[in-house]
Amino acid sequence: QHLEIIVVNDGSTDRTSQILKSCGDHRLKIINNDRCTGASAARNRAIDAASGELIAFLDADDEWLPGKIEKQVDLYRSDNYTLISSASNEIAPDGTDVGDTCGNVPITTGHEAWRALLGDTFVHTSTVLVTRSATQQIGGFDTGLKIGEDQDAWIKLARLGRVGYVYESLARIHVRSGSLSRTDSSQELIYTLPMIRRHLARLDGRLSQREKDLIMARRMARL
């Protein structure tokens, strides 16, 4: 009962509005955008509209599994975290479970997790629980990034404090041909790699040249 559900209908042209109106759930808050503003702007509107301190994200075609919120809130209460994630499984268009969403990338937690997140991402948006105050402190999601805006936010949040992780798959990530997560590699070159380079420039002095080279090598290898 202490769950607030905020749906940002980002200029969709399907039956989203009608379906939402038919739900009849008093916990539901609907924000309708006249046009598609993109993932960053849509999430920022939801954050601004939220009345609670803890925020969890769920992208349009993904699922949370039972207990997801409860387990992450329990972890949050055990210590001071700015970001908590979990494992998740990728679901192919035919319904086949193809395994770990992030390709079994090693998990790093604690105050130094930002170092690992620069090289690889082990955080999927639909697994994230964050504090509203921390997301506001970093200025929300960067609306100038067409892709990689989520990775950018996780790095910033990890630099603010501790990263926690529930070592259990708590979400199902459905992949379809039009999914943003399936953007071609040219978009990574335009948006993601420059974003990582900007972080490296800001962190000059906290990272050795060898660490920077290894981070870029991992990014290029992934690309």
CSV table of C-alpha atoms in Angstrom, one decimal:
chain,number,residue,atom,x,y,z
A,1,GLN,CA,0.0,0.0,0.0
A,2,HIS,CA,3.0,2.3,0.4
A,3,LEU,CA,3.7,2.1,-3.4
A,4,GLU,CA,3.2,5.1,-5.6
A,5,ILE,CA,3.0,4.2,-9.3
A,6,ILE,CA,3.9,6.9,-11.7
A,7,VAL,CA,3.4,6.3,-15.5
A,8,VAL,CA,4.8,8.7,-18.0
A,9,ASN,CA,3.0,8.1,-21.3
A,10,ASP,CA,5.6,9.6,-23.5
A,11,GLY,CA,3.5,10.6,-26.6
A,12,SER,CA,2.5,7.0,-27.4
A,13,THR,CA,0.2,6.3,-30.3
A,14,ASP,CA,-1.3,3.1,-29.0
A,15,ARG,CA,-4.0,2.4,-26.4
A,16,THR,CA,-1.8,3.2,-23.4
A,17,SER,CA,-4.0,6.1,-22.2
A,18,GLN,CA,-7.2,4.0,-22.3
A,19,ILE,CA,-5.6,1.0,-20.6
A,20,LEU,CA,-4.3,3.2,-17.8
A,21,LYS,CA,-7.6,4.9,-17.2
A,22,SER,CA,-9.3,1.5,-16.9
A,23,CYS,CA,-7.0,0.4,-14.1
A,24,GLY,CA,-8.8,2.1,-11.3
A,25,ASP,CA,-5.9,1.9,-8.9
A,26,HIS,CA,-5.7,4.8,-6.4
A,27,ARG,CA,-1.9,4.5,-6.3
A,28,LEU,CA,-1.6,5.3,-10.0
A,29,LYS,CA,-0.5,8.7,-11.2
A,30,ILE,CA,-0.5,9.3,-14.9
A,31,ILE,CA,1.6,11.9,-16.8
A,32,ASN,CA,0.7,12.4,-20.5
A,33,ASN,CA,3.2,14.0,-22.8
A,34,ASP,CA,1.8,15.5,-26.0
A,35,ARG,CA,4.9,14.3,-27.9
A,36,CYS,CA,7.7,11.8,-27.4
A,37,THR,CA,10.4,13.6,-25.3
A,38,GLY,CA,12.7,10.6,-24.8
A,39,ALA,CA,13.7,8.3,-22.0
A,40,SER,CA,15.7,10.9,-20.0
A,41,ALA,CA,13.0,13.6,-20.0
A,42,ALA,CA,10.3,11.1,-19.2
A,43,ARG,CA,12.1,9.7,-16.2
A,44,ASN,CA,13.0,13.2,-15.0
A,45,ARG,CA,9.3,14.1,-15.1
A,46,ALA,CA,8.5,11.0,-13.0
A,47,ILE,CA,11.2,11.8,-10.5
A,48,ASP,CA,9.9,15.4,-10.1
A,49,ALA,CA,6.3,14.1,-9.6
A,50,ALA,CA,7.3,11.5,-7.0
A,51,SER,CA,6.4,12.1,-3.4
A,52,GLY,CA,8.5,9.3,-1.9
A,53,GLU,CA,12.3,9.2,-1.2
A,54,LEU,CA,12.9,5.8,-2.8
A,55,ILE,CA,12.4,5.5,-6.6
A,56,ALA,CA,12.5,2.4,-8.7
A,57,PHE,CA,12.4,2.5,-12.5
A,58,LEU,CA,10.6,0.1,-14.8
A,59,ASP,CA,10.9,0.5,-18.6
A,60,ALA,CA,7.8,0.0,-20.7
A,61,ASP,CA,8.4,-3.6,-21.9
A,62,ASP,CA,10.0,-5.1,-18.8
A,63,GLU,CA,8.7,-6.9,-15.7
A,64,TRP,CA,9.6,-6.9,-12.0
A,65,LEU,CA,9.4,-10.3,-10.3
A,66,PRO,CA,7.6,-10.7,-7.0
A,67,GLY,CA,9.6,-9.4,-4.0
A,68,LYS,CA,11.8,-7.1,-6.1
A,69,ILE,CA,11.0,-3.9,-4.2
A,70,GLU,CA,10.8,-5.6,-0.8
A,71,LYS,CA,14.3,-7.2,-1.1
A,72,GLN,CA,15.9,-4.0,-2.3
A,73,VAL,CA,14.2,-1.9,0.4
A,74,ASP,CA,15.4,-4.4,3.0
A,75,LEU,CA,19.0,-3.9,1.7
A,76,TYR,CA,18.6,-0.1,1.6
A,77,ARG,CA,17.5,-0.1,5.3
A,78,SER,CA,20.6,-2.1,6.2
A,79,ASP,CA,23.1,0.7,5.2
A,80,ASN,CA,23.4,4.0,3.3
A,81,TYR,CA,23.2,3.5,-0.4
A,82,THR,CA,22.6,5.9,-3.3
A,83,LEU,CA,21.9,3.1,-5.8
A,84,ILE,CA,20.8,-0.5,-5.5
A,85,SER,CA,20.6,-2.9,-8.4
A,86,SER,CA,20.0,-6.6,-8.9
A,87,ALA,CA,20.5,-9.4,-11.5
A,88,SER,CA,18.0,-9.7,-14.3
A,89,ASN,CA,17.3,-12.1,-17.1
A,90,GLU,CA,16.9,-11.2,-20.8
A,91,ILE,CA,13.9,-12.5,-22.6
A,92,ALA,CA,14.0,-13.0,-26.4
A,93,PRO,CA,11.1,-12.0,-28.7
A,94,ASP,CA,10.0,-15.7,-28.8
A,95,GLY,CA,9.9,-15.9,-25.0
A,96,THR,CA,13.2,-17.7,-24.6
A,97,ASP,CA,15.2,-16.9,-21.4
A,98,VAL,CA,18.7,-16.2,-22.8
A,99,GLY,CA,20.3,-15.6,-19.4
A,100,ASP,CA,21.9,-12.7,-17.5
A,101,THR,CA,21.0,-9.3,-19.1
A,102,CYS,CA,24.5,-7.8,-18.7
A,103,GLY,CA,26.4,-10.9,-19.9
A,104,ASN,CA,27.7,-12.0,-16.5
A,105,VAL,CA,29.8,-8.8,-16.0
A,106,PRO,CA,31.6,-9.0,-12.6
A,107,ILE,CA,29.7,-7.1,-9.9
A,108,THR,CA,31.3,-4.4,-7.9
A,109,THR,CA,29.6,-2.8,-4.8
A,110,GLY,CA,30.5,-0.2,-2.2
A,111,HIS,CA,32.1,3.2,-2.6
A,112,GLU,CA,34.4,2.3,-5.5
A,113,ALA,CA,31.8,0.8,-7.8
A,114,TRP,CA,32.0,3.9,-10.1
A,115,ARG,CA,35.4,2.6,-11.3
A,116,ALA,CA,33.9,-0.6,-12.5
A,117,LEU,CA,30.9,1.1,-14.1
A,118,LEU,CA,33.2,3.2,-16.2
A,119,GLY,CA,34.4,0.1,-18.0
A,120,ASP,CA,31.3,-2.1,-18.0
A,121,THR,CA,27.7,-1.8,-17.0
A,122,PHE,CA,26.3,-4.4,-14.7
A,123,VAL,CA,23.2,-2.3,-13.9
A,124,HIS,CA,20.0,-2.4,-15.9
A,125,THR,CA,17.5,0.4,-15.5
A,126,SER,CA,14.6,-1.8,-14.6
A,127,THR,CA,16.5,-3.3,-11.7
A,128,VAL,CA,17.4,0.1,-10.1
A,129,LEU,CA,16.3,1.5,-6.8
A,130,VAL,CA,17.7,5.0,-6.0
A,131,THR,CA,17.0,7.9,-3.6
A,132,ARG,CA,15.1,10.8,-5.0
A,133,SER,CA,17.5,13.2,-3.3
A,134,ALA,CA,20.5,11.6,-5.0
A,135,THR,CA,19.0,11.7,-8.5
A,136,GLN,CA,18.1,15.4,-8.0
A,137,GLN,CA,21.7,16.1,-6.8
A,138,ILE,CA,23.1,14.7,-10.1
A,139,GLY,CA,20.6,16.7,-12.1
A,140,GLY,CA,18.5,13.7,-13.2
A,141,PHE,CA,19.1,12.0,-16.5
A,142,ASP,CA,21.0,13.9,-19.2
A,143,THR,CA,18.5,14.8,-21.9
A,144,GLY,CA,21.3,15.4,-24.3
A,145,LEU,CA,22.1,11.7,-24.5
A,146,LYS,CA,19.9,9.7,-26.9
A,147,ILE,CA,21.4,6.5,-25.4
A,148,GLY,CA,23.7,5.8,-22.5
A,149,GLU,CA,21.9,8.3,-20.3
A,150,ASP,CA,21.2,5.5,-17.8
A,151,GLN,CA,24.9,4.4,-17.6
A,152,ASP,CA,25.8,8.1,-17.2
A,153,ALA,CA,23.4,8.4,-14.2
A,154,TRP,CA,24.6,5.2,-12.5
A,155,ILE,CA,28.3,6.4,-12.7
A,156,LYS,CA,27.3,9.8,-11.2
A,157,LEU,CA,25.2,8.1,-8.4
A,158,ALA,CA,28.0,5.6,-7.7
A,159,ARG,CA,30.4,8.6,-7.2
A,160,LEU,CA,28.0,10.1,-4.6
A,161,GLY,CA,27.9,7.1,-2.3
A,162,ARG,CA,27.7,3.3,-2.0
A,163,VAL,CA,26.3,0.9,-4.6
A,164,GLY,CA,24.4,-2.1,-3.3
A,165,TYR,CA,23.3,-5.3,-5.2
A,166,VAL,CA,20.8,-8.1,-4.7
A,167,TYR,CA,22.5,-11.2,-6.1
A,168,GLU,CA,19.2,-12.6,-7.4
A,169,SER,CA,17.4,-12.1,-10.7
A,170,LEU,CA,14.5,-9.8,-9.8
A,171,ALA,CA,13.5,-8.6,-13.3
A,172,ARG,CA,12.7,-9.8,-16.8
A,173,ILE,CA,14.1,-7.6,-19.6
A,174,HIS,CA,12.1,-8.2,-22.8
A,175,VAL,CA,14.1,-7.5,-26.0
A,176,ARG,CA,12.4,-6.6,-29.2
A,177,SER,CA,13.7,-5.3,-32.5
A,178,GLY,CA,12.7,-1.7,-31.7
A,179,SER,CA,14.1,-1.7,-28.2
A,180,LEU,CA,16.4,1.2,-27.3
A,181,SER,CA,18.8,-1.2,-25.8
A,182,ARG,CA,19.3,-2.7,-29.2
A,183,THR,CA,20.7,0.5,-30.8
A,184,ASP,CA,23.3,0.0,-33.4
A,185,SER,CA,27.0,0.6,-32.6
A,186,SER,CA,27.2,3.9,-34.4
A,187,GLN,CA,25.0,5.4,-31.7
A,188,GLU,CA,27.5,4.2,-29.1
A,189,LEU,CA,30.3,6.0,-30.9
A,190,ILE,CA,28.2,9.2,-31.0
A,191,TYR,CA,26.8,9.2,-27.4
A,192,THR,CA,28.3,6.6,-25.1
A,193,LEU,CA,32.0,6.7,-25.7
A,194,PRO,CA,32.2,10.6,-25.5
A,195,MET,CA,30.2,10.4,-22.3
A,196,ILE,CA,32.7,8.0,-20.8
A,197,ARG,CA,35.6,10.2,-22.0
A,198,ARG,CA,34.0,13.2,-20.2
A,199,HIS,CA,33.8,11.2,-17.0
A,200,LEU,CA,37.5,10.2,-17.4
A,201,ALA,CA,38.4,13.9,-17.9
A,202,ARG,CA,36.5,14.9,-14.7
A,203,LEU,CA,38.2,12.2,-12.8
A,204,ASP,CA,41.7,13.1,-13.9
A,205,GLY,CA,43.8,12.6,-10.7
A,206,ARG,CA,41.7,9.9,-9.3
A,207,LEU,CA,42.5,7.4,-12.1
A,208,SER,CA,46.0,6.5,-13.4
A,209,GLN,CA,46.6,6.5,-17.1
A,210,ARG,CA,46.7,2.7,-17.0
A,211,GLU,CA,43.2,2.6,-15.5
A,212,LYS,CA,41.9,5.0,-18.1
A,213,ASP,CA,43.4,2.9,-20.9
A,214,LEU,CA,41.9,-0.3,-19.5
A,215,ILE,CA,38.5,1.4,-19.2
A,216,MET,CA,38.5,2.6,-22.8
A,217,ALA,CA,39.9,-0.8,-24.0
A,218,ARG,CA,36.9,-2.6,-22.3
A,219,ARG,CA,34.5,-0.1,-23.9
A,220,MET,CA,36.0,-0.6,-27.3
A,221,ALA,CA,36.0,-4.4,-26.9
A,222,ARG,CA,32.3,-4.3,-26.0
A,223,LEU,CA,31.6,-2.1,-29.0
